[in-house]
Amino acid sequence: GFVTRVTGLGSYTIPKADVLVSGTFRSDQGATLAANYTVTSALAAQSLGRPLAGSTPNISVNLIPPGTLYGDRLHQVDVRLSKVIVHGRGRIQPQFDLYNVFNQNVATQVNNTFSPSNTVWQTPIVILGGRLAKFGVDVKF
């Protein structure tokens, strides 16, 4: 199917202050959802009229057509602030980075195992990392 993804980035240096501001934006389609149901050979034999080939004990069947259901859309914004300080021939540039500015917690991977007897289907396995701040210094001499 058709997958939509939007990304953007930009940077700007504030004149006279020598402050660099930059940021990135990312918007991805959610994870593809599936409902993988494990069918035993005995259950398959009822509809096939024979056991599974090769004495296979069970087979996994996706109950949802691939590419038809997706999880929540992921939106992520990252920013960086940096100040340029020139000293003689050297240059010091302190930096502040902020990842996942809006602290989104979208599931990027979910449990696709379906079973009518339990509720683990679509339980998040991996979520987008939380907001993170980082300080750094770039020194050139």
Coordinates of N, CA and C in Angstrom, one line a residue:
G1 N 0.8 -1.2 0.0 CA 0.0 0.0 0.0 C 0.9 1.3 0.0
F2 N 0.2 2.4 0.1 CA 0.8 3.7 0.1 C 1.2 4.1 1.5
V3 N 2.4 4.4 1.8 CA 2.9 4.7 3.1 C 3.3 6.2 3.1
T4 N 2.7 7.0 4.0 CA 3.0 8.4 4.1 C 4.1 8.7 5.1
R5 N 5.0 9.6 4.8 CA 6.0 10.0 5.7 C 6.4 11.4 5.4
V6 N 6.4 12.3 6.4 CA 6.8 13.7 6.2 C 8.0 14.0 7.1
T7 N 9.0 14.5 6.6 CA 10.2 14.9 7.3 C 10.6 16.3 6.9
G8 N 11.2 17.1 7.9 CA 11.6 18.4 7.6 C 12.7 18.8 8.5
L9 N 13.6 19.7 8.1 CA 14.6 20.2 9.0 C 14.9 21.6 8.5
G10 N 15.4 22.4 9.5 CA 15.8 23.7 9.2 C 16.8 24.3 10.2
S11 N 17.5 25.3 9.8 CA 18.4 25.9 10.8 C 18.5 27.4 10.5
Y12 N 18.8 28.2 11.5 CA 18.9 29.6 11.3 C 19.9 30.1 12.3
T13 N 20.8 31.0 11.9 CA 21.7 31.7 12.7 C 21.2 33.1 13.0
I14 N 21.0 33.4 14.3 CA 20.5 34.7 14.7 C 21.7 35.7 14.6
P15 N 21.6 36.7 13.7 CA 22.7 37.6 13.5 C 23.0 38.4 14.8
K16 N 24.2 38.9 14.9 CA 24.7 39.7 16.0 C 24.9 38.9 17.3
A17 N 24.0 37.9 17.5 CA 24.1 37.1 18.8 C 24.9 35.8 18.5
D18 N 25.1 35.5 17.2 CA 25.8 34.2 16.9 C 25.2 33.0 17.6
V19 N 23.9 32.9 17.6 CA 23.1 31.8 18.2 C 22.5 31.0 17.0
L20 N 22.8 29.7 17.0 CA 22.3 28.8 16.0 C 21.1 28.1 16.5
V21 N 20.0 28.1 15.8 CA 18.8 27.4 16.2 C 18.5 26.4 15.0
S22 N 18.3 25.2 15.4 CA 17.9 24.2 14.3 C 16.9 23.2 14.9
G23 N 16.2 22.6 14.0 CA 15.2 21.6 14.4 C 14.9 20.6 13.3
T24 N 14.3 19.5 13.7 CA 13.8 18.5 12.8 C 12.4 18.1 13.2
F25 N 11.6 17.7 12.1 CA 10.3 17.3 12.3 C 10.1 16.0 11.6
R26 N 9.5 15.0 12.2 CA 9.3 13.7 11.5 C 7.8 13.2 11.8
S27 N 7.1 12.8 10.8 CA 5.8 12.2 11.0 C 5.7 11.0 10.2
D28 N 5.6 9.8 10.8 CA 5.6 8.5 10.2 C 4.3 7.8 10.4
Q29 N 3.9 7.0 9.4 CA 2.7 6.2 9.6 C 3.0 5.2 10.7
G30 N 1.9 4.8 11.4 CA 2.1 3.9 12.5 C 2.5 2.5 12.1
A31 N 2.8 1.7 13.0 CA 3.3 0.3 12.7 C 2.2 -0.5 12.1
T32 N 2.5 -1.4 11.2 CA 1.5 -2.3 10.6 C 1.0 -3.2 11.6
L33 N -0.3 -3.3 11.7 CA -0.9 -4.2 12.6 C -1.3 -5.6 12.0
A34 N -1.2 -6.6 12.8 CA -1.5 -7.9 12.3 C -2.2 -8.7 13.5
A35 N -2.9 -9.7 13.1 CA -3.6 -10.6 14.2 C -3.1 -12.0 13.8
N36 N -2.0 -12.4 14.3 CA -1.4 -13.7 14.0 C -2.0 -14.7 14.9
Y37 N -2.8 -15.6 14.4 CA -3.5 -16.7 15.2 C -2.8 -18.0 14.9
T38 N -2.5 -18.7 15.9 CA -1.8 -20.0 15.8 C -2.9 -21.1 15.6
V39 N -2.9 -21.8 14.5 CA -3.8 -22.9 14.2 C -3.1 -24.2 14.4
T40 N -3.7 -25.1 15.2 CA -3.1 -26.4 15.4 C -3.4 -27.3 14.2
S41 N -2.6 -28.4 14.0 CA -2.8 -29.3 12.9 C -4.2 -30.0 13.0
A42 N -4.6 -30.3 14.2 CA -5.9 -30.9 14.4 C -7.0 -30.0 13.9
L43 N -6.9 -28.7 14.3 CA -7.9 -27.7 13.9 C -7.9 -27.5 12.3
A44 N -6.7 -27.4 11.8 CA -6.6 -27.3 10.3 C -7.1 -28.5 9.6
A45 N -7.0 -29.7 10.2 CA -7.5 -30.9 9.5 C -9.0 -30.9 9.4
Q46 N -9.7 -30.2 10.3 CA -11.2 -30.1 10.2 C -11.6 -29.4 8.9
S47 N -10.9 -28.4 8.5 CA -11.3 -27.6 7.3 C -10.6 -28.2 6.0
L48 N -9.3 -28.7 6.2 CA -8.6 -29.1 5.0 C -8.9 -30.6 4.7
G49 N -9.4 -31.3 5.6 CA -9.7 -32.7 5.4 C -8.4 -33.6 5.5
R50 N -7.3 -33.0 5.9 CA -6.1 -33.7 6.1 C -5.2 -33.0 7.1
P51 N -4.2 -33.6 7.7 CA -3.3 -32.8 8.6 C -2.4 -31.9 7.8
L52 N -1.7 -31.0 8.5 CA -0.8 -30.1 7.8 C 0.4 -30.9 7.2
A53 N 0.9 -30.4 6.1 CA 2.0 -31.1 5.4 C 3.2 -31.2 6.2
G54 N 4.0 -32.2 6.1 CA 5.3 -32.4 6.7 C 5.2 -32.6 8.2
S55 N 4.0 -33.1 8.7 CA 3.8 -33.3 10.1 C 4.0 -32.0 11.0
T56 N 3.7 -30.9 10.4 CA 3.9 -29.6 11.1 C 2.8 -29.5 12.2
P57 N 3.3 -29.2 13.5 CA 2.3 -29.2 14.6 C 1.3 -28.1 14.5
N58 N 1.7 -26.9 14.0 CA 0.8 -25.8 13.9 C 1.3 -24.8 12.9
I59 N 0.4 -23.8 12.6 CA 0.8 -22.8 11.5 C 0.2 -21.5 12.0
S60 N 0.9 -20.4 11.7 CA 0.4 -19.1 12.1 C -0.3 -18.4 10.9
V61 N -1.5 -17.9 11.2 CA -2.4 -17.3 10.1 C -2.7 -15.9 10.5
N62 N -2.5 -14.9 9.6 CA -2.8 -13.5 9.9 C -4.3 -13.3 9.5
L63 N -5.0 -12.9 10.5 CA -6.5 -12.7 10.3 C -6.8 -11.4 9.7
I64 N -5.9 -10.5 9.6 CA -6.1 -9.1 9.0 C -5.3 -9.1 7.7
P65 N -5.9 -8.6 6.6 CA -5.1 -8.5 5.4 C -4.0 -7.5 5.6
P66 N -2.8 -7.9 5.1 CA -1.6 -7.1 5.3 C -1.8 -5.7 4.7
G67 N -1.3 -4.6 5.4 CA -1.3 -3.3 4.9 C -2.7 -2.6 5.0
T68 N -3.6 -3.1 5.8 CA -4.9 -2.5 5.9 C -5.1 -1.8 7.3
L69 N -4.4 -2.2 8.3 CA -4.5 -1.5 9.6 C -3.2 -1.1 10.1
Y70 N -3.1 0.1 10.7 CA -1.9 0.7 11.2 C -2.1 1.3 12.6
G71 N -1.1 1.3 13.3 CA -1.1 1.9 14.7 C -1.2 3.4 14.6
D72 N -1.0 4.0 15.8 CA -1.0 5.5 15.9 C 0.1 6.1 15.1
R73 N -0.1 7.3 14.5 CA 0.9 8.0 13.8 C 1.9 8.6 14.7
L74 N 3.2 8.6 14.3 CA 4.3 9.1 15.1 C 4.7 10.5 14.7
H75 N 4.7 11.4 15.6 CA 5.1 12.8 15.4 C 6.3 13.1 16.3
Q76 N 7.4 13.5 15.8 CA 8.6 13.8 16.7 C 9.2 15.1 16.2
V77 N 9.5 15.9 17.2 CA 10.2 17.2 17.0 C 11.5 17.2 17.9
D78 N 12.6 17.5 17.2 CA 13.9 17.7 17.9 C 14.4 19.1 17.7
V79 N 15.1 19.7 18.7 CA 15.6 21.1 18.5 C 17.0 21.1 19.1
R80 N 17.8 22.1 18.5 CA 19.2 22.3 19.0 C 19.4 23.8 19.1
L81 N 20.0 24.3 20.2 CA 20.4 25.7 20.4 C 21.9 25.6 20.6
S82 N 22.6 26.6 20.0 CA 24.1 26.6 20.0 C 24.5 28.0 19.9
K83 N 25.6 28.4 20.7 CA 26.1 29.7 20.7 C 27.6 29.6 20.3
V84 N 28.0 30.5 19.3 CA 29.3 30.5 18.8 C 30.1 31.5 19.6
I85 N 31.2 31.1 20.2 CA 32.1 32.0 20.9 C 33.5 31.9 20.3
V86 N 34.0 33.0 19.7 CA 35.3 33.1 19.1 C 36.3 33.7 20.0
H87 N 37.4 33.0 20.2 CA 38.5 33.4 21.1 C 39.8 33.2 20.4
G88 N 40.4 34.3 19.9 CA 41.6 34.2 19.1 C 41.4 33.4 17.8
R89 N 42.2 32.4 17.6 CA 42.0 31.5 16.5 C 41.0 30.4 16.8
G90 N 40.7 30.2 18.0 CA 39.8 29.1 18.4 C 38.4 29.5 18.5
R91 N 37.6 28.5 18.6 CA 36.1 28.7 18.6 C 35.5 27.6 19.6
I92 N 34.7 28.1 20.5 CA 34.0 27.3 21.4 C 32.5 27.4 21.1
Q93 N 31.8 26.3 21.1 CA 30.4 26.3 20.7 C 29.6 25.4 21.7
P94 N 29.1 26.0 22.8 CA 28.2 25.2 23.7 C 26.9 24.8 23.0
Q95 N 26.4 23.7 23.3 CA 25.2 23.2 22.6 C 24.2 22.6 23.6
F96 N 22.9 22.8 23.2 CA 21.8 22.2 24.0 C 20.9 21.5 23.0
D97 N 20.7 20.2 23.2 CA 19.8 19.4 22.3 C 18.6 19.0 23.1
L98 N 17.4 19.0 22.5 CA 16.2 18.5 23.1 C 15.5 17.6 22.1
Y99 N 15.5 16.3 22.4 CA 14.9 15.3 21.6 C 13.5 15.0 22.0
N100 N 12.6 14.7 21.1 CA 11.2 14.4 21.4 C 10.6 15.5 22.3
V101 N 10.5 16.7 21.8 CA 10.1 17.9 22.5 C 8.8 17.7 23.1
F102 N 7.8 17.2 22.4 CA 6.4 17.1 22.9 C 6.2 15.8 23.7
N103 N 7.3 15.0 23.9 CA 7.2 13.8 24.7 C 6.2 12.8 24.3
Q104 N 6.1 12.5 23.0 CA 5.2 11.5 22.4 C 5.5 10.1 22.9
N105 N 4.6 9.3 23.2 CA 4.8 7.9 23.6 C 4.1 6.9 22.7
V106 N 4.2 7.1 21.4 CA 3.6 6.2 20.5 C 4.2 4.9 20.4
A107 N 3.5 3.8 20.4 CA 4.0 2.5 20.2 C 4.6 2.3 18.8
T108 N 5.9 1.9 18.8 CA 6.5 1.7 17.5 C 6.5 0.2 17.1
Q109 N 6.2 -0.7 18.1 CA 6.1 -2.1 17.9 C 5.0 -2.6 18.8
V110 N 4.1 -3.4 18.3 CA 3.1 -4.0 19.2 C 3.1 -5.5 19.1
N111 N 2.5 -6.2 20.0 CA 2.3 -7.7 20.0 C 1.3 -8.0 19.0
N112 N 1.6 -8.7 17.9 CA 0.6 -9.1 16.9 C 0.1 -10.5 17.1
T113 N 0.4 -11.2 18.2 CA -0.2 -12.5 18.4 C -1.6 -12.4 18.9
F114 N -2.5 -13.0 18.2 CA -3.9 -13.0 18.6 C -4.3 -14.3 19.2
S115 N -5.1 -14.2 20.3 CA -5.7 -15.4 20.9 C -7.0 -15.0 21.5
P116 N -8.0 -15.7 21.3 CA -9.3 -15.3 21.9 C -9.4 -15.5 23.4
S117 N -8.4 -16.2 24.0 CA -8.4 -16.5 25.4 C -7.6 -15.6 26.3
N118 N -6.8 -14.6 25.6 CA -6.1 -13.7 26.4 C -6.1 -12.3 25.8
T119 N -5.5 -11.3 26.4 CA -5.6 -9.9 26.0 C -4.3 -9.3 25.6
V120 N -3.3 -10.1 25.1 CA -2.0 -9.6 24.8 C -1.9 -8.9 23.4
W121 N -3.0 -9.1 22.6 CA -2.9 -8.6 21.2 C -2.9 -7.1 21.3
Q122 N -2.0 -6.5 20.5 CA -1.8 -5.0 20.4 C -1.2 -4.4 21.7
T123 N -0.7 -5.2 22.6 CA 0.0 -4.7 23.7 C 1.4 -4.1 23.2
P124 N 1.7 -2.8 23.6 CA 2.9 -2.2 23.1 C 4.2 -3.0 23.6
I125 N 5.1 -3.2 22.7 CA 6.4 -3.8 23.0 C 7.5 -2.8 23.1
V126 N 7.4 -1.9 22.1 CA 8.4 -0.8 22.1 C 7.7 0.5 21.9
I127 N 8.1 1.6 22.7 CA 7.5 2.9 22.4 C 8.6 3.9 22.1
L128 N 8.2 5.0 21.6 CA 9.2 6.0 21.2 C 9.8 6.5 22.5
G129 N 11.2 6.7 22.5 CA 11.9 7.1 23.7 C 11.4 8.5 24.2
G130 N 11.4 8.6 25.5 CA 10.9 9.9 26.1 C 11.8 11.1 25.8
R131 N 11.3 12.2 26.3 CA 12.0 13.5 26.1 C 13.4 13.4 26.7
L132 N 14.4 13.9 25.9 CA 15.8 13.7 26.4 C 16.5 15.1 26.1
A133 N 17.2 15.6 27.1 CA 18.0 16.8 27.0 C 19.5 16.4 27.0
K134 N 20.3 17.1 26.2 CA 21.7 16.8 26.1 C 22.5 18.1 26.0
F135 N 23.5 18.2 26.8 CA 24.4 19.4 26.8 C 25.7 18.9 26.2
G136 N 26.4 19.8 25.4 CA 27.6 19.5 24.8 C 28.4 20.7 24.5
V137 N 29.7 20.5 24.2 CA 30.6 21.6 23.8 C 31.4 21.2 22.6
D138 N 31.5 22.0 21.6 CA 32.3 21.7 20.4 C 33.5 22.7 20.5
V139 N 34.7 22.2 20.6 CA 35.9 23.1 20.7 C 36.8 22.9 19.5
K140 N 37.1 24.0 18.8 CA 38.0 24.0 17.6 C 39.1 25.0 17.9
F141 N 40.3 24.5 17.7 CA 41.5 25.3 18.0 C 42.6 25.1 16.9

